Coordinates of C-alpha atoms and ligand atoms in Angstrom, one line a residue:
M89 CA 153.5 258.5 96.1
E90 CA 150.7 261.4 95.1
K91 CA 151.3 264.5 97.2
S92 CA 147.9 265.6 98.5
V93 CA 149.2 268.0 101.1
S94 CA 151.8 270.8 100.7
D95 CA 154.9 269.6 101.6
P96 CA 157.3 271.6 103.2
A97 CA 160.1 269.5 102.8
V98 CA 159.9 270.2 98.9
F99 CA 161.6 273.7 99.0
E100 CA 161.6 274.4 95.3
G101 CA 163.9 277.5 96.4
S102 CA 162.3 278.5 99.3
T103 CA 162.3 277.7 103.3
P104 CA 159.6 275.7 105.0
V105 CA 158.3 279.1 106.3
Q106 CA 158.9 281.2 103.1
A107 CA 156.6 278.2 101.2
N108 CA 153.9 278.1 104.1
G109 CA 153.9 281.2 106.2
R110 CA 151.9 281.5 109.4
L111 CA 150.2 278.2 110.5
Y112 CA 146.7 277.6 111.4
V113 CA 144.0 274.7 112.3
K114 CA 141.3 274.0 109.9
G115 CA 139.5 271.2 111.5
T116 CA 141.4 268.8 112.3
K117 CA 144.3 270.0 110.0
L118 CA 147.4 272.2 110.3
V119 CA 147.2 274.3 107.4
N120 CA 149.4 276.9 105.7
E121 CA 148.6 280.6 105.2
K122 CA 146.7 279.4 101.9
G123 CA 144.4 277.2 103.7
D124 CA 146.1 273.8 102.5
P125 CA 146.9 271.1 105.0
V126 CA 150.8 270.8 106.0
C127 CA 152.3 268.0 107.4
L128 CA 155.6 269.1 109.3
K129 CA 158.2 266.6 109.8
G130 CA 160.7 267.5 112.7
V131 CA 163.2 266.4 115.1
S132 CA 163.2 266.7 118.7
T133 CA 166.4 267.4 121.0
H134 CA 166.8 265.8 123.8
G135 CA 167.0 267.8 127.1
I136 CA 168.7 271.3 125.9
G137 CA 170.0 271.5 129.3
R138 CA 171.9 268.4 129.0
Y139 CA 172.6 268.5 125.3
P140 CA 173.1 271.9 124.6
Q141 CA 175.6 271.6 121.7
Y142 CA 173.1 270.5 119.1
V143 CA 171.4 273.6 119.6
D144 CA 173.4 274.7 116.8
P145 CA 172.9 276.4 113.4
D146 CA 174.8 273.6 111.3
S147 CA 173.1 270.9 113.3
F148 CA 169.6 272.5 112.3
R149 CA 170.6 273.4 108.6
T150 CA 171.7 269.8 108.4
L151 CA 168.2 268.6 109.3
R152 CA 166.7 270.9 106.8
D153 CA 168.9 270.4 104.1
Q154 CA 170.0 266.9 104.1
W155 CA 166.9 265.3 106.1
H156 CA 164.2 267.7 104.7
A157 CA 163.2 268.4 108.5
S158 CA 160.8 271.5 108.4
L159 CA 160.6 271.9 112.0
I160 CA 162.7 271.4 115.3
R161 CA 161.3 270.9 119.1
L162 CA 163.6 272.4 121.5
A163 CA 162.8 270.5 124.6
M164 CA 163.3 272.0 127.8
Y165 CA 162.6 269.7 131.0
T166 CA 161.1 271.3 133.7
E167 CA 162.6 268.7 136.5
E168 CA 164.9 265.7 135.3
F169 CA 168.1 266.6 133.3
D170 CA 169.1 269.8 134.6
G171 CA 165.4 271.1 134.4
Y172 CA 164.0 274.6 134.6
C173 CA 162.0 274.6 138.1
I174 CA 164.6 272.8 139.9
T175 CA 168.2 273.5 138.8
G176 CA 168.2 277.3 139.1
K177 CA 169.6 277.8 135.4
Q178 CA 166.7 279.4 134.1
E179 CA 168.7 282.3 132.5
E180 CA 171.0 279.7 130.8
L181 CA 168.1 277.7 129.2
K182 CA 166.3 280.7 128.1
A183 CA 169.3 281.7 126.7
L184 CA 169.2 277.9 124.8
I185 CA 165.7 278.7 123.8
D186 CA 166.4 282.1 122.3
R187 CA 169.1 280.6 120.2
G188 CA 167.4 277.7 119.0
V189 CA 164.6 279.8 118.1
Q190 CA 167.0 282.4 116.1
Y191 CA 168.9 279.8 114.3
A192 CA 165.2 278.0 113.3
T193 CA 164.0 281.3 112.0
D194 CA 167.0 282.1 110.3
L195 CA 167.1 279.1 108.4
G196 CA 163.2 279.5 107.7
M197 CA 162.2 276.4 110.0
Y198 CA 159.2 275.8 112.2
V199 CA 160.2 275.6 116.0
I200 CA 158.6 274.1 118.9
I201 CA 159.0 275.5 122.4
D202 CA 158.4 272.2 124.7
W203 CA 157.7 272.9 128.4
H204 CA 159.0 269.1 129.1
I205 CA 157.1 267.9 132.3
L206 CA 157.8 264.3 132.7
S207 CA 158.8 263.1 136.2
D208 CA 156.5 265.9 137.3
G209 CA 153.8 264.3 136.0
H210 CA 151.1 266.6 136.9
P211 CA 151.2 270.2 134.8
A212 CA 149.7 272.1 137.9
K213 CA 153.1 271.0 139.8
N214 CA 155.0 273.7 138.7
Q215 CA 152.2 275.9 137.0
K216 CA 153.3 279.1 138.2
E217 CA 156.6 278.8 136.6
A218 CA 154.9 277.7 133.3
E219 CA 152.8 281.0 133.8
A220 CA 155.7 283.1 134.3
F221 CA 157.6 281.1 131.4
F222 CA 155.0 281.3 128.6
E223 CA 154.0 285.0 129.4
E224 CA 157.8 285.8 128.6
M225 CA 158.2 283.5 125.7
S226 CA 155.2 284.9 124.1
A227 CA 155.5 288.5 124.6
K228 CA 159.0 288.0 123.2
Y229 CA 157.8 285.7 119.8
K230 CA 154.4 287.4 119.4
D231 CA 156.0 288.8 116.1
H232 CA 157.3 285.4 114.6
N233 CA 154.9 283.2 112.6
N234 CA 157.3 280.0 113.0
V235 CA 156.7 279.4 117.0
I236 CA 154.8 276.8 118.3
Y237 CA 154.2 276.7 121.7
E238 CA 153.7 273.3 123.5
I239 CA 152.3 273.5 127.2
C240 CA 153.1 270.1 128.6
N241 CA 154.7 267.2 127.1
E242 CA 153.6 264.5 129.0
P243 CA 151.0 264.7 131.9
N244 CA 151.3 261.0 133.5
S245 CA 150.6 259.5 137.0
G246 CA 147.6 261.1 138.0
P247 CA 145.8 264.0 136.4
D248 CA 142.8 262.9 134.5
W249 CA 141.6 265.2 131.3
P250 CA 139.6 267.6 133.5
A251 CA 142.8 268.5 135.3
V252 CA 144.9 269.0 132.3
K253 CA 142.4 270.9 130.6
K254 CA 142.1 273.3 133.4
Y255 CA 145.8 273.7 133.1
A256 CA 145.3 274.5 129.6
E257 CA 142.7 276.8 130.3
D258 CA 144.9 278.8 132.5
I259 CA 148.0 279.0 130.4
I260 CA 146.4 279.3 126.9
P261 CA 145.1 282.9 127.5
I262 CA 148.7 284.0 128.9
I263 CA 149.7 283.1 125.7
R264 CA 146.9 284.3 123.7
K265 CA 146.9 288.0 125.4
N266 CA 150.6 288.4 123.6
D267 CA 150.3 286.3 120.7
P268 CA 146.9 285.6 119.4
E269 CA 147.4 283.5 116.7
A270 CA 150.4 281.1 117.1
V271 CA 149.6 277.3 117.2
I272 CA 149.2 275.7 120.8
L273 CA 150.0 272.3 121.6
V274 CA 148.1 271.0 124.7
G275 CA 149.4 267.7 126.0
T276 CA 147.1 264.5 126.9
P277 CA 147.1 262.4 129.8
T278 CA 148.8 259.0 130.1
W279 CA 152.1 260.3 128.6
S280 CA 150.2 262.4 125.7
Q281 CA 147.9 259.1 124.7
D282 CA 144.4 259.8 125.8
V283 CA 143.5 262.1 122.6
D284 CA 140.2 260.1 122.5
I285 CA 139.2 261.4 126.1
A286 CA 140.4 265.0 125.3
A287 CA 138.3 264.6 122.3
E288 CA 135.0 264.3 124.4
D289 CA 135.4 267.3 125.7
P290 CA 138.1 269.7 124.2
V291 CA 138.9 273.6 125.2
R292 CA 136.8 275.6 124.0
G293 CA 136.7 279.3 122.9
Y294 CA 140.2 279.6 121.2
A295 CA 141.6 278.7 117.7
N296 CA 144.7 277.3 116.4
I297 CA 144.8 274.4 119.7
M298 CA 146.1 270.9 118.7
Y299 CA 146.4 268.0 120.8
V300 CA 149.5 266.1 121.4
L301 CA 149.6 262.3 120.7
H302 CA 152.9 260.7 121.3
F303 CA 153.9 257.0 120.3
Y304 CA 157.2 254.6 120.7
A305 CA 156.4 252.2 118.1
G306 CA 158.2 249.5 120.1
T307 CA 155.5 249.9 122.6
H308 CA 152.6 251.5 120.8
K309 CA 150.9 250.0 118.2
E310 CA 147.4 249.6 116.4
A311 CA 145.5 250.0 119.7
L312 CA 147.2 253.7 120.0
R313 CA 146.0 254.4 116.5
D314 CA 142.7 253.4 117.3
K315 CA 142.6 256.1 119.7
A316 CA 144.0 258.7 117.5
R317 CA 141.4 257.4 114.7
A318 CA 138.5 257.8 117.5
A319 CA 139.8 261.5 118.1
L320 CA 139.8 262.4 114.8
Q321 CA 136.3 261.1 114.1
K322 CA 135.4 263.6 116.9
G323 CA 137.1 266.5 115.2
L324 CA 140.0 266.7 117.5
P325 CA 143.2 268.2 116.0
L326 CA 146.2 266.0 116.6
F327 CA 150.0 266.8 116.5
V328 CA 152.7 264.2 117.1
S329 CA 155.3 266.1 118.8
E330 CA 157.3 263.0 119.6
F331 CA 157.7 259.7 118.8
G332 CA 160.0 257.3 118.6
I333 CA 160.3 253.7 117.0
S334 CA 162.3 252.0 120.0
D335 CA 160.2 250.9 123.3
A336 CA 158.7 253.6 125.7
S337 CA 161.9 253.9 127.8
G338 CA 164.0 255.3 124.6
D339 CA 165.6 252.5 124.8
G340 CA 165.6 248.7 123.6
E341 CA 164.9 247.2 120.4
L342 CA 163.6 249.3 117.2
D343 CA 160.2 248.2 115.5
K344 CA 160.8 249.4 112.0
A345 CA 157.9 247.8 110.6
E346 CA 155.3 249.3 113.3
G347 CA 157.2 252.5 112.7
N348 CA 156.4 252.6 109.1
N349 CA 152.6 251.5 109.7
W350 CA 152.7 254.7 112.0
I351 CA 154.2 257.1 109.5
R352 CA 151.9 255.8 106.7
F353 CA 148.8 256.7 109.4
L354 CA 150.4 260.1 110.0
K355 CA 150.8 261.0 106.3
E356 CA 147.4 260.0 105.4
N357 CA 145.8 262.1 107.9
D358 CA 148.4 265.1 107.2
I359 CA 149.4 264.6 111.1
S360 CA 152.7 266.6 111.9
F361 CA 155.7 264.2 113.7
V362 CA 158.7 264.6 115.5
C363 CA 161.2 262.2 116.0
W364 CA 163.0 262.0 119.3
N365 CA 166.0 262.3 120.1
L366 CA 168.7 264.6 118.8
S367 CA 171.6 263.5 120.7
N368 CA 174.5 260.8 120.9
K369 CA 173.3 259.1 124.1
A370 CA 173.8 255.7 124.3
E371 CA 170.2 254.3 123.8
S372 CA 168.1 253.6 120.8
S373 CA 166.2 256.6 120.2
A374 CA 168.9 258.7 119.8
L375 CA 169.4 259.8 116.6
L376 CA 173.3 259.9 116.5
N377 CA 175.4 257.3 117.7
S378 CA 177.3 257.5 120.7
A379 CA 180.6 257.5 119.1
S380 CA 179.6 260.6 117.2
T381 CA 180.9 264.1 118.4
V382 CA 179.9 266.4 115.5
T383 CA 177.1 268.9 115.9
G384 CA 176.3 269.3 112.3
N385 CA 176.9 267.8 109.1
F386 CA 176.0 264.4 110.2
T387 CA 177.8 261.7 107.7
D388 CA 175.9 258.2 107.7
E389 CA 178.5 257.2 110.0
D390 CA 177.6 259.7 112.8
L391 CA 173.8 258.2 112.6
S392 CA 172.4 255.7 114.7
E393 CA 170.1 253.0 113.1
Q394 CA 166.9 255.2 114.3
G395 CA 168.8 258.0 112.6
M396 CA 169.3 256.3 109.3
W397 CA 165.8 255.3 109.6
Y398 CA 164.2 258.7 110.0
R399 CA 166.6 260.3 107.8
N400 CA 165.4 257.6 105.1
I401 CA 161.8 258.8 105.8
Ligands
IDC754 C1 163.7 259.5 127.8 C2 165.2 259.9 127.3 C3 166.1 259.5 128.2 C4 166.0 259.7 129.8 C5 164.5 259.6 130.0 C6 164.0 260.2 131.5 O1 165.4 259.5 126.2 O2 167.5 259.4 127.7 O3 166.7 259.0 130.4 O4 163.7 260.3 129.2 O5 164.2 261.4 131.3 C7 158.9 260.1 126.7 C8 159.6 261.5 127.0 C9 160.9 261.8 127.1 C10 161.5 260.4 127.4 C11 160.9 259.4 126.1 C12 161.4 258.0 125.9 O6 158.7 262.7 126.7 O7 161.3 262.7 127.9 O8 162.9 260.4 127.2 N1 159.5 259.1 126.1 O9 161.4 257.3 127.4 N2 157.4 259.8 126.6 C13 157.6 258.6 126.2 C14 158.8 258.2 125.7

């Protein structure tokens, strides 16, 4: 396949961050510091509170060197799975984020700090905590050129786009005050699927904002790609910060054929993508099988079926 984009998986002696530097948004695309489109390929942790063992330098190194991943997403649930807003484990979770960012930085990988709302479907529900969290993170990481902020994983069960946009307009200036250029990912309603609706009325006045599209190939197919196409046509920059090829529950049958259709679509449009999830949980979207106990140097025997499929991608 002809390479039309700078592919961070091709190290040529340098790490993804050495090769690409700070990232910007130009039109609908993520670009590197030379202005060339980049398509980051990454892996998301499961909830870091529940599966902290994979926030590990060997695990990230294996993903970089053997899977050619250029990006790690640190998923920090806000409610379920020992979530940040309900368990009183804030310091522990922030220490995990700090370690994760440190390892990714040492390895020259990009890293997403993900405020993983899910059962708390409306981002406004824990907004005060979100404001304090992003104030602290952006002050701490303002000098990193590899940190990406994801401000609300998946708004669902209620908030429409104006409500999510309002939340984004409250959080973005908090990050921008400290970190004027970092890429910020804004979730979209209906579990980050309504990118076509966000495209009608995007956030104005800030550079380097992208909008989140999530899919699970067992459930979401051409109809969701049509929503993505509509958003792109209106000029909305998209980022797939989470996807799987299971059904939307994170479990059930894998649909590899549909997964391949999605990957082709994403590559054609230089859309970065991140696969859910780096854990050995007994569910088909876990990249490791449930018998695997290692936290790095994963061999074929450690990988689940989705893990094998994704590593080959
Ligand atoms: C799933 C996990 C699963 C967990 C469930 C509820 O894989 O172990 O029991 O959450 O917390 C999403 C979410 C992501 C989900 C994933 C699969 O962002 O947290 O993880 N999914 O259901 N959106 C669509 C699918």
